[in-house]
CSV table of C-alpha atoms in Angstrom, one decimal:
chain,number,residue,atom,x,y,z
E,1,UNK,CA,-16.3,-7.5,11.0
E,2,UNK,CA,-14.2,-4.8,10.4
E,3,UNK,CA,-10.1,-4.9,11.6
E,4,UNK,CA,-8.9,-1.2,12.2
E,5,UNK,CA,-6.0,-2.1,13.2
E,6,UNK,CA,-5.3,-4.6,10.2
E,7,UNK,CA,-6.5,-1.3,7.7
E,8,UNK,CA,-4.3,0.8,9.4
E,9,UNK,CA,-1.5,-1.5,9.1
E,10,UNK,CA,-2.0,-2.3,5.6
E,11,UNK,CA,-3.0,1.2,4.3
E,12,UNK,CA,0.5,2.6,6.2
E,13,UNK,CA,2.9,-0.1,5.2
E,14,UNK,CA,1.7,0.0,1.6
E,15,UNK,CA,1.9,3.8,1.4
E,16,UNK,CA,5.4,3.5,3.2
E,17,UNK,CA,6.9,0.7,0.6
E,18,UNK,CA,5.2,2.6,-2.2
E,19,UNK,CA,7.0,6.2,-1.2
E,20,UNK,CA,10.3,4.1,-0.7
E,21,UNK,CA,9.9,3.0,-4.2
E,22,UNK,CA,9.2,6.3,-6.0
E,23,UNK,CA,12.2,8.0,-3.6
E,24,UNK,CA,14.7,5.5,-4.7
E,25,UNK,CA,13.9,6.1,-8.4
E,26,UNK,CA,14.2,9.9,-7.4
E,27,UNK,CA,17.6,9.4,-5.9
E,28,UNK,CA,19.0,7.0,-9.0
E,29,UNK,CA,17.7,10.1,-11.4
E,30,UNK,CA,19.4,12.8,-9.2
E,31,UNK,CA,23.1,13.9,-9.9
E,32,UNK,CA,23.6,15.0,-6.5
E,33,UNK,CA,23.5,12.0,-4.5
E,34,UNK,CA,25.3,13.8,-2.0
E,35,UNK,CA,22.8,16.8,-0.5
E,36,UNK,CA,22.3,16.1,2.8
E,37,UNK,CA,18.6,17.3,2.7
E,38,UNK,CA,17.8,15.5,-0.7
E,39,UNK,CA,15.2,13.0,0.0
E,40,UNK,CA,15.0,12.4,3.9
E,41,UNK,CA,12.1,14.1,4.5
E,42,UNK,CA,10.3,11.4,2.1
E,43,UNK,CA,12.6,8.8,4.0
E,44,UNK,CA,11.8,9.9,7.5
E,45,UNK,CA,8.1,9.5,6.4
E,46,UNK,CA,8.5,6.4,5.2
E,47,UNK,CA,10.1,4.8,7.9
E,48,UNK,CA,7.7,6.7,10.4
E,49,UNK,CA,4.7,5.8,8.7
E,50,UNK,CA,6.3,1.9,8.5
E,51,UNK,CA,6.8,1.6,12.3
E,52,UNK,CA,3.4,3.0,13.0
E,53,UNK,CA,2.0,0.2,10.4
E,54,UNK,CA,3.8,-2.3,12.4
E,55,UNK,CA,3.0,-1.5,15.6
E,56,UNK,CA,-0.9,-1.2,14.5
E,57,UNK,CA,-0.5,-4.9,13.5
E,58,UNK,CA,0.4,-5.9,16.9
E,59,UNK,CA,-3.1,-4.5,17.7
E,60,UNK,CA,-4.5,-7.6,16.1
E,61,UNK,CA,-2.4,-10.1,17.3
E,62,UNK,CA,-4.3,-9.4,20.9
E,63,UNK,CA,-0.9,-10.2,22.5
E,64,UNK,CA,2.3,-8.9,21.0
E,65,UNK,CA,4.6,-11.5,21.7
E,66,UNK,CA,2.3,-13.4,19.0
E,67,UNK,CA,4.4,-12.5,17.0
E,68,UNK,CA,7.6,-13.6,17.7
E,69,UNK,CA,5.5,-17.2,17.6
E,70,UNK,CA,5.0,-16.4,14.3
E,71,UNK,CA,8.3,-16.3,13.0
E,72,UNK,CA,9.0,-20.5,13.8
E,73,UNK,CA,6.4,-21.0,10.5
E,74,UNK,CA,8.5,-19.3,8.1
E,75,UNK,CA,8.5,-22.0,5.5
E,76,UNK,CA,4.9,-22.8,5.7
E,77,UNK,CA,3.1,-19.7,6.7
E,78,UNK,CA,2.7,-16.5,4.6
E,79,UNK,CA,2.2,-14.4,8.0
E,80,UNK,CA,5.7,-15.3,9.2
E,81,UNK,CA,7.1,-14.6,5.5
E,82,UNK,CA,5.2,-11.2,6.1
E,83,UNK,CA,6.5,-10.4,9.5
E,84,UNK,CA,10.1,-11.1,8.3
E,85,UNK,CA,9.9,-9.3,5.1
E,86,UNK,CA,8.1,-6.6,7.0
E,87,UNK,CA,10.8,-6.5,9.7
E,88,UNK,CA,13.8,-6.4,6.9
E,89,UNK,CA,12.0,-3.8,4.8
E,90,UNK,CA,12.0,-1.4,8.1
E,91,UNK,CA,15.6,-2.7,9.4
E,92,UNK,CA,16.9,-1.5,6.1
E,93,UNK,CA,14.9,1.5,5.3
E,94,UNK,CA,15.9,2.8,8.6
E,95,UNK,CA,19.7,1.9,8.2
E,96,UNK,CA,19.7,4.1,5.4
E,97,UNK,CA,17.6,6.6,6.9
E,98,UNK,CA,19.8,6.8,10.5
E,99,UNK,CA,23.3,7.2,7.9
E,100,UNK,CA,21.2,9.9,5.7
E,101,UNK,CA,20.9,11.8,9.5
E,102,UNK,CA,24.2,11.3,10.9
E,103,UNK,CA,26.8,10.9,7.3
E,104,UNK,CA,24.8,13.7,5.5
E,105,UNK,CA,24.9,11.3,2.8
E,106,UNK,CA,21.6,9.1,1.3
E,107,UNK,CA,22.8,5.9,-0.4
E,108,UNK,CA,20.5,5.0,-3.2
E,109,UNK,CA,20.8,1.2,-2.9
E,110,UNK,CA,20.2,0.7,0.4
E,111,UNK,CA,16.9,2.5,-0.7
E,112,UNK,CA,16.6,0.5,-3.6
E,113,UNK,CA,16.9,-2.4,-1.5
E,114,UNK,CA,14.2,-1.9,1.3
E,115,UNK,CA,11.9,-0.9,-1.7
E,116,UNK,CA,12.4,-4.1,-3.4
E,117,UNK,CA,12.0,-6.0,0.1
E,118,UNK,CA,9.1,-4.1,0.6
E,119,UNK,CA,7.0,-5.0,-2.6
E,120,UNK,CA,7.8,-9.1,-1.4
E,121,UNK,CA,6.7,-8.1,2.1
E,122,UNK,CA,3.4,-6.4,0.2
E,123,UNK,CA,2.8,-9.6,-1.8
E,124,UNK,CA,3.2,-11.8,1.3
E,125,UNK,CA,0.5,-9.9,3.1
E,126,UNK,CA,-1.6,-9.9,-0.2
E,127,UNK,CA,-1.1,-14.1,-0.1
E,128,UNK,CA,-2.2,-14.4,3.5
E,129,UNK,CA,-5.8,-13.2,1.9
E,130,UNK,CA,-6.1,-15.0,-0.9
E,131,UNK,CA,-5.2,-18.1,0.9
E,132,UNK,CA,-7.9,-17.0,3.8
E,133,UNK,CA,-11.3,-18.7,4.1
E,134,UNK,CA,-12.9,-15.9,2.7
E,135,UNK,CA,-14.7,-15.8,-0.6
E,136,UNK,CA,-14.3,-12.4,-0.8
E,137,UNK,CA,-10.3,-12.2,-0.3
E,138,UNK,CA,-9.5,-15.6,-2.4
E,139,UNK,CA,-9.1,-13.5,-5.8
E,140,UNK,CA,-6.2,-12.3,-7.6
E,141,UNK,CA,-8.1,-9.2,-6.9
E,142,UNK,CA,-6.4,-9.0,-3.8
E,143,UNK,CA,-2.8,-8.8,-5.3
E,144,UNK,CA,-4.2,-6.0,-7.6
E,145,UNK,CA,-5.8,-3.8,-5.0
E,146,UNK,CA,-2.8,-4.2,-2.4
E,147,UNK,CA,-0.1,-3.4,-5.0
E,148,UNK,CA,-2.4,-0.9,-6.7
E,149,UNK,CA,-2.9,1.1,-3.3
E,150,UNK,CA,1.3,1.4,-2.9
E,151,UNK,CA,1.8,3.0,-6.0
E,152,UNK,CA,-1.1,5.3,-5.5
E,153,UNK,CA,-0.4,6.6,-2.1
E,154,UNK,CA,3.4,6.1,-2.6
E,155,UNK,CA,3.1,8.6,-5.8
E,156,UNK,CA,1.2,10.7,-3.6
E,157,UNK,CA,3.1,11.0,-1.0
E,158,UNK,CA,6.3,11.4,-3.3
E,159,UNK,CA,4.2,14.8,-4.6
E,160,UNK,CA,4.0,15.9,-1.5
E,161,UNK,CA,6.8,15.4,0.5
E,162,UNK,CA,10.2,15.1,-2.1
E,163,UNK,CA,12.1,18.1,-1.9
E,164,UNK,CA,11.1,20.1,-5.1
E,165,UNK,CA,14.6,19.3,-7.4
E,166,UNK,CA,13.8,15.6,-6.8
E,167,UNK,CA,9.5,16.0,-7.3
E,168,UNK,CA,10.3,17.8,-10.8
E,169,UNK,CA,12.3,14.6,-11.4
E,170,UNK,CA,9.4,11.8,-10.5
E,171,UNK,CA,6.3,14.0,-11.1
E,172,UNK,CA,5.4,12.6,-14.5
E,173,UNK,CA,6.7,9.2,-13.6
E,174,UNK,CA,4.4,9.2,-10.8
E,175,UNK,CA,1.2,10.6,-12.1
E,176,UNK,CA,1.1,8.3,-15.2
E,177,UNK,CA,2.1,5.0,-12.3
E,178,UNK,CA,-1.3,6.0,-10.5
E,179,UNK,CA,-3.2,7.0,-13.3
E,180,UNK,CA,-1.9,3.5,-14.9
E,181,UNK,CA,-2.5,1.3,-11.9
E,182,UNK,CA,-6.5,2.8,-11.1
E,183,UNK,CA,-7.1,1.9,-15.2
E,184,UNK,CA,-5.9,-1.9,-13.9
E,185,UNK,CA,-7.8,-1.9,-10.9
E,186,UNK,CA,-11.0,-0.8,-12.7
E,187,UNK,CA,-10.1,-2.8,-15.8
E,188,UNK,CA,-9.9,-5.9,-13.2
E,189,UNK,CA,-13.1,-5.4,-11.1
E,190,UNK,CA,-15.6,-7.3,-13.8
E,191,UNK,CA,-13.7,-10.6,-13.8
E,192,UNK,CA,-13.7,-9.9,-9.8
E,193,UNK,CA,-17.4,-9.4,-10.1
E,194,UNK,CA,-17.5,-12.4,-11.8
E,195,UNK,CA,-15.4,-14.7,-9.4
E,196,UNK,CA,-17.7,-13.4,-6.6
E,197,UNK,CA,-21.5,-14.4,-8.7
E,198,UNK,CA,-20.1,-17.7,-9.7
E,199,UNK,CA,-19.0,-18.4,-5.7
E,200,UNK,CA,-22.7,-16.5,-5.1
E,201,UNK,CA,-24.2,-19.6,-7.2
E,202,UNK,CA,-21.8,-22.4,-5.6
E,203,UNK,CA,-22.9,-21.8,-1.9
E,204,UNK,CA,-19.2,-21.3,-1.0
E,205,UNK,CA,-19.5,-21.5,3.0
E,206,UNK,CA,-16.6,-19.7,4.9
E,207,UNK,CA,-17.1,-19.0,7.9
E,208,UNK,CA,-20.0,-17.8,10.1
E,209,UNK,CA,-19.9,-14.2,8.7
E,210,UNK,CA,-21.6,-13.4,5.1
E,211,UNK,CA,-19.1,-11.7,3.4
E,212,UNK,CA,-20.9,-11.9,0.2
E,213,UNK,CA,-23.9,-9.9,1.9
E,214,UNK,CA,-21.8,-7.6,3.3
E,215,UNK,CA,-20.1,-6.8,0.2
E,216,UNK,CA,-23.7,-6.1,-1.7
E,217,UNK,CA,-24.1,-4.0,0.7
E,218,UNK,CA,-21.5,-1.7,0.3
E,219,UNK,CA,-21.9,-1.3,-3.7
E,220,UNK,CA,-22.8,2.4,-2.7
E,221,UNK,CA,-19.4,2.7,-0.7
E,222,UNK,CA,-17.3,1.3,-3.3
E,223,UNK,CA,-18.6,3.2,-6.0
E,224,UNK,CA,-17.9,6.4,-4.0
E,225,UNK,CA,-14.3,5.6,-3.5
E,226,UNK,CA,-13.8,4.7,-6.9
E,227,UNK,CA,-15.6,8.2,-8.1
E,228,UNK,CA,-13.0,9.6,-5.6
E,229,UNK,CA,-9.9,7.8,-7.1
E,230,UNK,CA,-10.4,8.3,-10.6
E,231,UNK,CA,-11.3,12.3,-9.9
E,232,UNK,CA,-8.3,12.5,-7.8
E,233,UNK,CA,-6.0,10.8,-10.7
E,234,UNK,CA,-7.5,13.4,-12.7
E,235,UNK,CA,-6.9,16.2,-10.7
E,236,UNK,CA,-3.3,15.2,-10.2
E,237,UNK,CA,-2.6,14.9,-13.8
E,238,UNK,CA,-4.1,18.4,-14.4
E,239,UNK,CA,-1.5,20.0,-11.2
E,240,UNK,CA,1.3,19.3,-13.9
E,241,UNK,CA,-0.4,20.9,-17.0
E,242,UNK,CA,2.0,24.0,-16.7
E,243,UNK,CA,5.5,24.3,-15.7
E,244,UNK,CA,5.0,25.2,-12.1
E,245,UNK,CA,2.7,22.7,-9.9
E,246,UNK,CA,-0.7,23.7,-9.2
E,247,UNK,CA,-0.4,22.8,-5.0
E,248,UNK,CA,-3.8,23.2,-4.9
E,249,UNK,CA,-5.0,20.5,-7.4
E,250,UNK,CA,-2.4,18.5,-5.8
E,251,UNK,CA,-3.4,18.8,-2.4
E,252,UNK,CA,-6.7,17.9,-3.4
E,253,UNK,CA,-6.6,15.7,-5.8
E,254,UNK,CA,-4.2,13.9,-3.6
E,255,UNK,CA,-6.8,14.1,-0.6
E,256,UNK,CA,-9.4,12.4,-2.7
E,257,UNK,CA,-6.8,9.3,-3.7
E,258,UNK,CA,-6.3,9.1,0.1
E,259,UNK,CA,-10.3,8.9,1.4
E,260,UNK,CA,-10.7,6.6,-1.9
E,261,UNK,CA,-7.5,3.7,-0.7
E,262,UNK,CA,-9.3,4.0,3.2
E,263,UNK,CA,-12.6,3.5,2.0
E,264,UNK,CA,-11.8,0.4,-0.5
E,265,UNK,CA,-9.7,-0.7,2.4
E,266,UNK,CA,-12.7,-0.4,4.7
E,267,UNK,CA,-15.3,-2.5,2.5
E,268,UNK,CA,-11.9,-5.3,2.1
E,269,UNK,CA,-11.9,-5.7,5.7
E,270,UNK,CA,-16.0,-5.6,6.5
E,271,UNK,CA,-16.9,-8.5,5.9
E,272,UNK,CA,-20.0,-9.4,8.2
C-alpha cells in the first residue's frame, strides 16, 4: 500500500516547518528586521507549501469533515494532537506572513513561534507511526527520518529561496544541519536493521499486508536514495567552497536531497 496523499502531506509539511525554522534563525541573525522584502519569499513558501500539505491530508481522510471528528480525541489520540498542532503552526505562520504583506514589517517571534509549534506538530505525526500496527513504523527510526527530512529540505529550501543578505547569513548553518542530520540517519539505520531482523525472527503479525517483504524488496530503492542524499550533501557543501555560491552545485545538489526525502518517503509508506 502506498498513501500519496499521506507522502505528499508529510514530505510538504516537514519541508514547510523545516524552512520556518532556518528563516527564523535568519531573521534573529539579521540587523534589519525591518526590510519589507527580507524573508517573505521563504515565508510565503512556507505557508504555501503548509496549506498544500494540509489539504493533501484531507485526501486520506476519504471525507474531510473527518477531521473535525478528530479533534474531540485530543487527550488520547496523537492524530488530533497532530491536526491541532498542524492547524496552529499554519494559523501562526500565516499571521506573521499576512502582517509581513500588509505592515512591511516581519516579526521574528511570531516566526520563531510557528517553527517551534511546528517541530511538536512534526513529532506528533512521527508518534502516530510508531504507535501504528506496523512493524516497520514502530521504531524510533521513525522520529529520526521525519525530523531528519525537515532539516534537509528546510536547509534546502532556505538556499534557495532566502533573499541573498539573509542566505550568506544561514548558508554554513544550514549545510553542516543537513550534512549533520544524513550522518544520524545513516549512523541509525543498523540498530533499525536490527529492530526489523529481531521482529523478522518473532513472527510479529500486523496486519494483512507484509510490510517486512515489502521492505526487502525495496533494498535497491533505499540504497539509491541514500547514494542521492549523501552526494547531494556533498555537492551542497562544495557550492560554498568560494565566496560566491556555486548556483549550479546548489541547484543540483539540492535536486538530488529532494528525489532522495520522496523516495525514502515512498518505501515508509509501501508497505504491502
Amino acid at each position: 500500500m502506498t498513501e500519496w496523499p499521506l507522502i505528499i502531506f508529510t514530505l510538504l509539511v516537514q519541508g514547510s516547518v523545516g524552512l520556518t525554522v532556518f528563516t527564523a534563525i535568519a531573521m534573529f541573525s539579521d540587523s534589519n528586521k525591518q526590510k519589507p522584502a527580507a524573508g517573505l519569499s521563504a515565508m510565503l513558501v512556507a505557508f504555501i507549501a503548509g496549506a498544500l500539505g494540509l489539504m493533501a491530508s484531507t485526501a486520506h481522510l476519504g471525507y474531510p469533515l473527518n477531521a473535525f471528528h478528530a479533534l474531540t480525541h485530543f487527550g488520547s489520540s496523537w492524530l488530533s494532537r497532530e491536526i491541532v498542532f498542524a492547524s496552529l503552526y499554519l494559523a501562526v505562520l500565516g499571521l506573521a506572513t499576512l502582517i509581513a504583506l500588509v505592515k512591511k514589517r516581519v516579526i521574528p517571534l511570531l516566526l520563531l513561534i510557528a517553527a517551534v509549534l511546528g517541530l511538536i506538530d512534526i513529532f506528533c505525526m512521527s508518534a502516530i507511526y510508531v504507535h501504528a500496527s506496523v512493524v516497520t513504523w514502530m521504531h524510533f527510526n521513525t522520529y529520526v527520518m521525519f525530523f531528519g527530512c525537515a532539516l534537509s529540505l528546510g536547509a534546502v529550501a532556505a538556499l534557495w529561496v532566502l533573499p541573498e543578505q539573509l542566505v550568506r547569513k544561514v548558508m554554513v548553518m544550514a549545510v553542516l544541519v543537513l550534512v549533520g542530520a544524513t550522518l544520524v540517519r545513516l549512523l541509525e539505520q543498523p540498530l533499525y536493521m536490527s529492530y526489523l531482523a529481531n521482529a523478522g525472527i518473532s513472527d510479529v503479525v500486523t496486519f494483512p499486508h507484509q510490510p517486512l517483504v515489502a521492505f526487502k524488496e525495496q533494498s535497491v530503492l533505499r540504497l539509491t536514495a541514500w547514494i542521492a542524499l549523501v552526494a547531494g550533501s556533498c555537492l551542497l557543501a562544495l557550492s560554498l567552497r568560494s565566496a560566491r555560491i556555486a548556483k549550479g552545485l546548489l541547484a543540483l545538489g539540492g535536486g538530488l536531497v529532494l528525489v532522495a526525502e520522496i523516495l525514502l518517503r515512498f518505501s515508509f509508506f509501501s508497505i504491502n
